[in-house]
Amino acid sequence: MAHQFSSGVFCYNKPAWHRLGVVVDGTLSAREAFRMAKADFLVAGRPVYDSDMKAIPGYQAISRIDTGRTLSVMTETYTPIQNDSLIRIAEALREDINIDAVCVLSDSRKVTFTAKIRGAEGDVVPGDPVQQYLVGCTSHDGSIPFQLLFSPIRVVCQNTLSAALGLASNKRHRDNSIRIRHTK
C-alpha cells in the first residue's frame, strides 16, 4: 500500500481519499485528535542484543512503550522526539489553527498532523478554493526529522506527506519550515 496509512482521524466530515480512519464532524482539540488517531503513544530506546544475548554497544531499538513493538534500530546518537511534542505545538497554536487530520503512517514509524490556519483560505478563481495548512510531522525511524511547515497540501497518507515535504524542500518554500534532527 503506497499510502502506508496505519490509523488516523479526519475532521470536518471530510474523509481521506483512501477512505480509511475515523471521520468526525467539525474539529477536535489536538490531544483528542491524537488520541482518536492512536497517535498519542510514547517511544523509548532499548538495548539491542546479538544472538548470544549480549548488548550491542552503540545501537538502540526504538520501541513503542505501550506495545513494545520495535520501530527501528538506530545508533546511540539518535534521540526520539515524542509525538507529544506535536500535540503541544498544536495546543499552543489553538487560537490560530483548527486540527484537520492526524495520521499514523508506516506502522507507527511516522506521525503527522495537518491543521487549517484560520483566515488563510481563498479562491484562486471563483469555485477553486485553496487552504493553507500547518503540517507537523516526526519519525521514529530516522526517515524524516521533526518538522513544522506551511503547505497547501492536506496530509492524509505517505503520498501526501511526501508531496508536502517535497514542496517545503523546494528553494522557493524552504524558509516556510522548521526542521529538528533526532540527535543529541
mmCIF file of N, CA and C in Angstrom, residues 27-121:
data_model
loop_
_atom_site.group_PDB
_atom_site.id
_atom_site.type_symbol
_atom_site.label_atom_id
_atom_site.label_comp_id
_atom_site.label_asym_id
_atom_site.label_seq_id
_atom_site.Cartn_x
_atom_site.Cartn_y
_atom_site.Cartn_z
ATOM 1 N N THR A 27 -14.124 19.934 14.252
ATOM 2 C CA THR A 27 -12.716 19.709 14.587
ATOM 3 C C THR A 27 -12.618 19.176 16.012
ATOM 4 N N LEU A 28 -11.426 18.826 16.418
ATOM 5 C CA LEU A 28 -11.151 18.305 17.759
ATOM 6 C C LEU A 28 -9.974 19.058 18.352
ATOM 7 N N SER A 29 -9.821 18.980 19.665
ATOM 8 C CA SER A 29 -8.598 19.501 20.268
ATOM 9 C C SER A 29 -7.443 18.625 19.789
ATOM 10 N N ALA A 30 -6.246 19.140 19.828
ATOM 11 C CA ALA A 30 -5.081 18.376 19.375
ATOM 12 C C ALA A 30 -4.951 17.074 20.160
ATOM 13 N N ARG A 31 -5.064 17.140 21.468
ATOM 14 C CA ARG A 31 -4.897 15.949 22.301
ATOM 15 C C ARG A 31 -5.956 14.892 21.977
ATOM 16 N N GLU A 32 -7.207 15.320 21.803
ATOM 17 C CA GLU A 32 -8.279 14.380 21.479
ATOM 18 C C GLU A 32 -8.088 13.793 20.079
ATOM 19 N N ALA A 33 -7.662 14.604 19.130
ATOM 20 C CA ALA A 33 -7.431 14.111 17.768
ATOM 21 C C ALA A 33 -6.307 13.074 17.759
ATOM 22 N N PHE A 34 -5.231 13.329 18.473
ATOM 23 C CA PHE A 34 -4.120 12.370 18.544
ATOM 24 C C PHE A 34 -4.580 11.087 19.236
ATOM 25 N N ARG A 35 -5.408 11.212 20.276
ATOM 26 C CA ARG A 35 -5.912 10.027 20.970
ATOM 27 C C ARG A 35 -6.783 9.192 20.027
ATOM 28 N N MET A 36 -7.719 9.845 19.327
ATOM 29 C CA MET A 36 -8.604 9.120 18.415
ATOM 30 C C MET A 36 -7.845 8.498 17.242
ATOM 31 N N ALA A 37 -6.750 9.133 16.842
ATOM 32 C CA ALA A 37 -5.937 8.622 15.734
ATOM 33 C C ALA A 37 -4.956 7.542 16.191
ATOM 34 N N LYS A 38 -4.925 7.273 17.504
ATOM 35 C CA LYS A 38 -3.974 6.326 18.092
ATOM 36 C C LYS A 38 -2.536 6.785 17.855
ATOM 37 N N ALA A 39 -2.337 8.110 17.934
ATOM 38 C CA ALA A 39 -1.032 8.715 17.707
ATOM 39 C C ALA A 39 -0.438 9.301 18.985
ATOM 40 N N ASP A 40 -1.036 8.998 20.137
ATOM 41 C CA ASP A 40 -0.562 9.581 21.396
ATOM 42 C C ASP A 40 0.365 8.640 22.162
ATOM 43 N N PHE A 41 1.047 7.759 21.442
ATOM 44 C CA PHE A 41 1.942 6.805 22.080
ATOM 45 C C PHE A 41 3.335 7.408 22.332
ATOM 46 N N LEU A 42 4.061 6.778 23.248
ATOM 47 C CA LEU A 42 5.433 7.168 23.573
ATOM 48 C C LEU A 42 6.393 6.138 23.003
ATOM 49 N N VAL A 43 7.618 6.571 22.722
ATOM 50 C CA VAL A 43 8.670 5.671 22.268
ATOM 51 C C VAL A 43 9.874 5.798 23.190
ATOM 52 N N ALA A 44 10.708 4.768 23.207
ATOM 53 C CA ALA A 44 11.927 4.788 24.014
ATOM 54 C C ALA A 44 12.993 3.941 23.334
ATOM 55 N N GLY A 45 14.240 4.283 23.614
ATOM 56 C CA GLY A 45 15.354 3.489 23.127
ATOM 57 C C GLY A 45 15.628 2.355 24.105
ATOM 58 N N ARG A 46 15.792 1.158 23.562
ATOM 59 C CA ARG A 46 16.076 -0.028 24.384
ATOM 60 C C ARG A 46 17.312 -0.710 23.822
ATOM 61 N N PRO A 47 18.014 -1.496 24.658
ATOM 62 C CA PRO A 47 19.216 -2.177 24.170
ATOM 63 C C PRO A 47 18.920 -3.136 23.014
ATOM 64 N N VAL A 48 19.909 -3.295 22.145
ATOM 65 C CA VAL A 48 19.845 -4.248 21.049
ATOM 66 C C VAL A 48 20.827 -5.367 21.407
ATOM 67 N N TYR A 49 20.390 -6.612 21.225
ATOM 68 C CA TYR A 49 21.207 -7.758 21.620
ATOM 69 C C TYR A 49 21.615 -8.590 20.411
ATOM 70 N N ASP A 50 22.800 -9.203 20.519
ATOM 71 C CA ASP A 50 23.240 -10.133 19.481
ATOM 72 C C ASP A 50 22.679 -11.519 19.771
ATOM 73 N N SER A 51 23.052 -12.508 18.971
ATOM 74 C CA SER A 51 22.495 -13.856 19.129
ATOM 75 C C SER A 51 22.908 -14.523 20.437
ATOM 76 N N ASP A 52 23.965 -14.010 21.090
ATOM 77 C CA ASP A 52 24.396 -14.530 22.395
ATOM 78 C C ASP A 52 23.795 -13.740 23.549
ATOM 79 N N MET A 53 22.820 -12.890 23.222
ATOM 80 C CA MET A 53 22.129 -12.051 24.215
ATOM 81 C C MET A 53 23.069 -11.060 24.910
ATOM 82 N N LYS A 54 24.081 -10.602 24.186
ATOM 83 C CA LYS A 54 24.971 -9.557 24.681
ATOM 84 C C LYS A 54 24.547 -8.249 24.020
ATOM 85 N N ALA A 55 24.489 -7.192 24.821
ATOM 86 C CA ALA A 55 24.097 -5.888 24.282
ATOM 87 C C ALA A 55 25.105 -5.437 23.230
ATOM 88 N N ILE A 56 24.586 -4.916 22.130
ATOM 89 C CA ILE A 56 25.439 -4.396 21.063
ATOM 90 C C ILE A 56 25.690 -2.921 21.357
ATOM 91 N N PRO A 57 26.940 -2.563 21.668
ATOM 92 C CA PRO A 57 27.220 -1.163 22.008
ATOM 93 C C PRO A 57 27.009 -0.234 20.810
ATOM 94 N N GLY A 58 26.515 0.951 21.104
ATOM 95 C CA GLY A 58 26.347 1.981 20.082
ATOM 96 C C GLY A 58 25.020 1.943 19.353
ATOM 97 N N TYR A 59 24.136 0.988 19.680
ATOM 98 C CA TYR A 59 22.856 0.880 19.000
ATOM 99 C C TYR A 59 21.712 0.786 19.998
ATOM 100 N N GLN A 60 20.542 1.171 19.538
ATOM 101 C CA GLN A 60 19.333 1.083 20.356
ATOM 102 C C GLN A 60 18.147 0.742 19.471
ATOM 103 N N ALA A 61 17.209 0.022 20.056
ATOM 104 C CA ALA A 61 15.956 -0.286 19.366
ATOM 105 C C ALA A 61 14.947 0.769 19.800
ATOM 106 N N ILE A 62 14.397 1.512 18.855
ATOM 107 C CA ILE A 62 13.365 2.499 19.159
ATOM 108 C C ILE A 62 12.035 1.749 19.158
ATOM 109 N N SER A 63 11.377 1.713 20.317
ATOM 110 C CA SER A 63 10.187 0.893 20.500
ATOM 111 C C SER A 63 9.038 1.697 21.087
ATOM 112 N N ARG A 64 7.833 1.286 20.723
ATOM 113 C CA ARG A 64 6.641 1.852 21.356
ATOM 114 C C ARG A 64 6.579 1.326 22.777
ATOM 115 N N ILE A 65 6.358 2.218 23.741
ATOM 116 C CA ILE A 65 6.282 1.803 25.138
ATOM 117 C C ILE A 65 5.018 1.001 25.399
ATOM 118 N N ASP A 66 3.897 1.379 24.769
ATOM 119 C CA ASP A 66 2.627 0.702 25.050
ATOM 120 C C ASP A 66 2.565 -0.724 24.513
ATOM 121 N N THR A 67 3.144 -0.979 23.354
ATOM 122 C CA THR A 67 3.057 -2.305 22.748
ATOM 123 C C THR A 67 4.374 -3.072 22.777
ATOM 124 N N GLY A 68 5.483 -2.356 22.992
ATOM 125 C CA GLY A 68 6.798 -2.986 22.956
ATOM 126 C C GLY A 68 7.299 -3.225 21.540
ATOM 127 N N ARG A 69 6.527 -2.856 20.550
ATOM 128 C CA ARG A 69 6.893 -3.082 19.147
ATOM 129 C C ARG A 69 8.096 -2.234 18.757
ATOM 130 N N THR A 70 9.111 -2.880 18.177
ATOM 131 C CA THR A 70 10.296 -2.170 17.711
ATOM 132 C C THR A 70 9.985 -1.497 16.379
ATOM 133 N N LEU A 71 10.269 -0.190 16.314
ATOM 134 C CA LEU A 71 10.001 0.583 15.104
ATOM 135 C C LEU A 71 11.242 0.729 14.230
ATOM 136 N N SER A 72 12.415 0.732 14.875
ATOM 137 C CA SER A 72 13.664 0.866 14.135
ATOM 138 C C SER A 72 14.832 0.542 15.047
ATOM 139 N N VAL A 73 15.985 0.345 14.449
ATOM 140 C CA VAL A 73 17.237 0.226 15.190
ATOM 141 C C VAL A 73 18.103 1.387 14.737
ATOM 142 N N MET A 74 18.528 2.193 15.704
ATOM 143 C CA MET A 74 19.272 3.417 15.411
ATOM 144 C C MET A 74 20.572 3.433 16.223
ATOM 145 N N THR A 75 21.472 4.330 15.841
ATOM 146 C CA THR A 75 22.689 4.488 16.638
ATOM 147 C C THR A 75 22.340 5.158 17.951
ATOM 148 N N GLU A 76 23.273 5.129 18.884
ATOM 149 C CA GLU A 76 23.018 5.703 20.199
ATOM 150 C C GLU A 76 22.864 7.220 20.170
ATOM 151 N N THR A 77 23.272 7.868 19.084
ATOM 152 C CA THR A 77 23.128 9.323 19.000
ATOM 153 C C THR A 77 21.718 9.758 18.623
ATOM 154 N N TYR A 78 20.910 8.818 18.142
ATOM 155 C CA TYR A 78 19.530 9.132 17.779
ATOM 156 C C TYR A 78 18.738 9.421 19.058
ATOM 157 N N THR A 79 18.037 10.546 19.075
ATOM 158 C CA THR A 79 17.218 10.938 20.220
ATOM 159 C C THR A 79 15.767 11.037 19.772
ATOM 160 N N PRO A 80 14.903 10.163 20.282
ATOM 161 C CA PRO A 80 13.496 10.234 19.879
ATOM 162 C C PRO A 80 12.860 11.560 20.303
ATOM 163 N N ILE A 81 12.051 12.103 19.425
ATOM 164 C CA ILE A 81 11.218 13.253 19.761
ATOM 165 C C ILE A 81 9.797 12.707 19.843
ATOM 166 N N GLN A 82 9.197 12.839 21.006
ATOM 167 C CA GLN A 82 7.895 12.226 21.267
ATOM 168 C C GLN A 82 6.787 12.885 20.460
ATOM 169 N N ASN A 83 5.746 12.116 20.165
ATOM 170 C CA ASN A 83 4.555 12.641 19.485
ATOM 171 C C ASN A 83 3.915 13.754 20.293
ATOM 172 N N ASP A 84 4.085 13.712 21.604
ATOM 173 C CA ASP A 84 3.531 14.751 22.466
ATOM 174 C C ASP A 84 4.076 16.137 22.103
ATOM 175 N N SER A 85 5.254 16.200 21.526
ATOM 176 C CA SER A 85 5.791 17.497 21.080
ATOM 177 C C SER A 85 4.916 18.090 19.983
ATOM 178 N N LEU A 86 4.408 17.241 19.088
ATOM 179 C CA LEU A 86 3.479 17.719 18.057
ATOM 180 C C LEU A 86 2.183 18.214 18.695
ATOM 181 N N ILE A 87 1.690 17.453 19.676
ATOM 182 C CA ILE A 87 0.457 17.836 20.371
ATOM 183 C C ILE A 87 0.630 19.191 21.047
ATOM 184 N N ARG A 88 1.739 19.369 21.756
ATOM 185 C CA ARG A 88 1.952 20.618 22.495
ATOM 186 C C ARG A 88 2.091 21.824 21.567
ATOM 187 N N ILE A 89 2.683 21.637 20.405
ATOM 188 C CA ILE A 89 2.772 22.738 19.434
ATOM 189 C C ILE A 89 1.374 23.102 18.939
ATOM 190 N N ALA A 90 0.590 22.100 18.587
ATOM 191 C CA ALA A 90 -0.779 22.370 18.118
ATOM 192 C C ALA A 90 -1.618 23.022 19.219
ATOM 193 N N GLU A 91 -1.440 22.577 20.457
ATOM 194 C CA GLU A 91 -2.180 23.192 21.573
ATOM 195 C C GLU A 91 -1.771 24.645 21.769
ATOM 196 N N ALA A 92 -0.494 24.941 21.624
ATOM 197 C CA ALA A 92 -0.014 26.311 21.798
ATOM 198 C C ALA A 92 -0.569 27.242 20.721
ATOM 199 N N LEU A 93 -0.879 26.693 19.557
ATOM 200 C CA LEU A 93 -1.378 27.498 18.433
ATOM 201 C C LEU A 93 -2.894 27.407 18.265
ATOM 202 N N ARG A 94 -3.596 26.854 19.254
ATOM 203 C CA ARG A 94 -5.033 26.569 19.123
ATOM 204 C C ARG A 94 -5.883 27.787 18.773
ATOM 205 N N GLU A 95 -5.429 28.998 19.075
ATOM 206 C CA GLU A 95 -6.216 30.186 18.721
ATOM 207 C C GLU A 95 -6.087 30.544 17.242
ATOM 208 N N ASP A 96 -5.078 29.964 16.566
ATOM 209 C CA ASP A 96 -4.817 30.297 15.170
ATOM 210 C C ASP A 96 -5.031 29.149 14.199
ATOM 211 N N ILE A 97 -5.217 27.931 14.721
ATOM 212 C CA ILE A 97 -5.375 26.762 13.856
ATOM 213 C C ILE A 97 -6.525 25.880 14.332
ATOM 214 N N ASN A 98 -7.018 25.061 13.424
ATOM 215 C CA ASN A 98 -8.001 24.017 13.742
ATOM 216 C C ASN A 98 -7.463 22.700 13.192
ATOM 217 N N ILE A 99 -7.388 21.690 14.037
ATOM 218 C CA ILE A 99 -6.909 20.383 13.597
ATOM 219 C C ILE A 99 -7.816 19.859 12.487
ATOM 220 N N ASP A 100 -7.205 19.393 11.405
ATOM 221 C CA ASP A 100 -7.922 18.862 10.256
ATOM 222 C C ASP A 100 -7.688 17.360 10.105
ATOM 223 N N ALA A 101 -6.475 16.888 10.390
ATOM 224 C CA ALA A 101 -6.162 15.464 10.247
ATOM 225 C C ALA A 101 -4.979 15.105 11.136
ATOM 226 N N VAL A 102 -4.989 13.896 11.665
ATOM 227 C CA VAL A 102 -3.845 13.319 12.381
ATOM 228 C C VAL A 102 -3.679 11.913 11.841
ATOM 229 N N CYS A 103 -2.458 11.564 11.441
ATOM 230 C CA CYS A 103 -2.215 10.253 10.841
ATOM 231 C C CYS A 103 -1.012 9.556 11.454
ATOM 232 N N VAL A 104 -1.139 8.253 11.602
ATOM 233 C CA VAL A 104 -0.032 7.374 11.953
ATOM 234 C C VAL A 104 0.291 6.616 10.674
ATOM 235 N N LEU A 105 1.551 6.673 10.262
ATOM 236 C CA LEU A 105 1.962 6.075 8.997
ATOM 237 C C LEU A 105 3.054 5.033 9.212
ATOM 238 N N SER A 106 3.222 4.170 8.262
ATOM 239 C CA SER A 106 4.310 3.185 8.244
ATOM 240 C C SER A 106 4.397 2.381 9.533
ATOM 241 N N ASP A 107 3.269 1.848 9.980
ATOM 242 C CA ASP A 107 3.226 1.023 11.198
ATOM 243 C C ASP A 107 3.833 1.743 12.397
ATOM 244 N N SER A 108 3.469 2.995 12.589
ATOM 245 C CA SER A 108 3.862 3.844 13.725
ATOM 246 C C SER A 108 5.239 4.476 13.581
ATOM 247 N N ARG A 109 5.882 4.320 12.455
ATOM 248 C CA ARG A 109 7.207 4.923 12.275
ATOM 249 C C ARG A 109 7.133 6.430 12.022
ATOM 250 N N LYS A 110 5.978 6.898 11.539
ATOM 251 C CA LYS A 110 5.794 8.330 11.283
ATOM 252 C C LYS A 110 4.448 8.764 11.835
ATOM 253 N N VAL A 111 4.413 10.000 12.321
ATOM 254 C CA VAL A 111 3.177 10.599 12.820
ATOM 255 C C VAL A 111 3.112 12.018 12.275
ATOM 256 N N THR A 112 1.913 12.418 11.852
ATOM 257 C CA THR A 112 1.757 13.751 11.282
ATOM 258 C C THR A 112 0.406 14.344 11.657
ATOM 259 N N PHE A 113 0.359 15.659 11.715
ATOM 260 C CA PHE A 113 -0.929 16.343 11.846
ATOM 261 C C PHE A 113 -1.002 17.436 10.798
ATOM 262 N N THR A 114 -2.216 17.743 10.391
ATOM 263 C CA THR A 114 -2.481 18.854 9.492
ATOM 264 C C THR A 114 -3.523 19.725 10.168
ATOM 265 N N ALA A 115 -3.272 21.026 10.199
ATOM 266 C CA ALA A 115 -4.212 21.966 10.817
ATOM 267 C C ALA A 115 -4.518 23.091 9.842
ATOM 268 N N LYS A 116 -5.798 23.430 9.762
ATOM 269 C CA LYS A 116 -6.193 24.585 8.955
ATOM 270 C C LYS A 116 -5.748 25.850 9.674
ATOM 271 N N ILE A 117 -5.153 26.765 8.938
ATOM 272 C CA ILE A 117 -4.780 28.052 9.508
ATOM 273 C C ILE A 117 -5.967 28.977 9.312
ATOM 274 N N ARG A 118 -6.482 29.484 10.421
ATOM 275 C CA ARG A 118 -7.665 30.355 10.348
ATOM 276 C C ARG A 118 -7.358 31.606 9.530
ATOM 277 N N GLY A 119 -8.261 31.926 8.632
ATOM 278 C CA GLY A 119 -8.121 33.130 7.806
ATOM 279 C C GLY A 119 -7.163 32.964 6.644
ATOM 280 N N ALA A 120 -6.706 31.731 6.386
ATOM 281 C CA ALA A 120 -5.736 31.509 5.309
ATOM 282 C C ALA A 120 -6.347 30.654 4.200
ATOM 283 N N GLU A 121 -7.562 31.021 3.803
ATOM 284 C CA GLU A 121 -8.193 30.307 2.714
ATOM 285 C C GLU A 121 -8.732 31.326 1.720
#
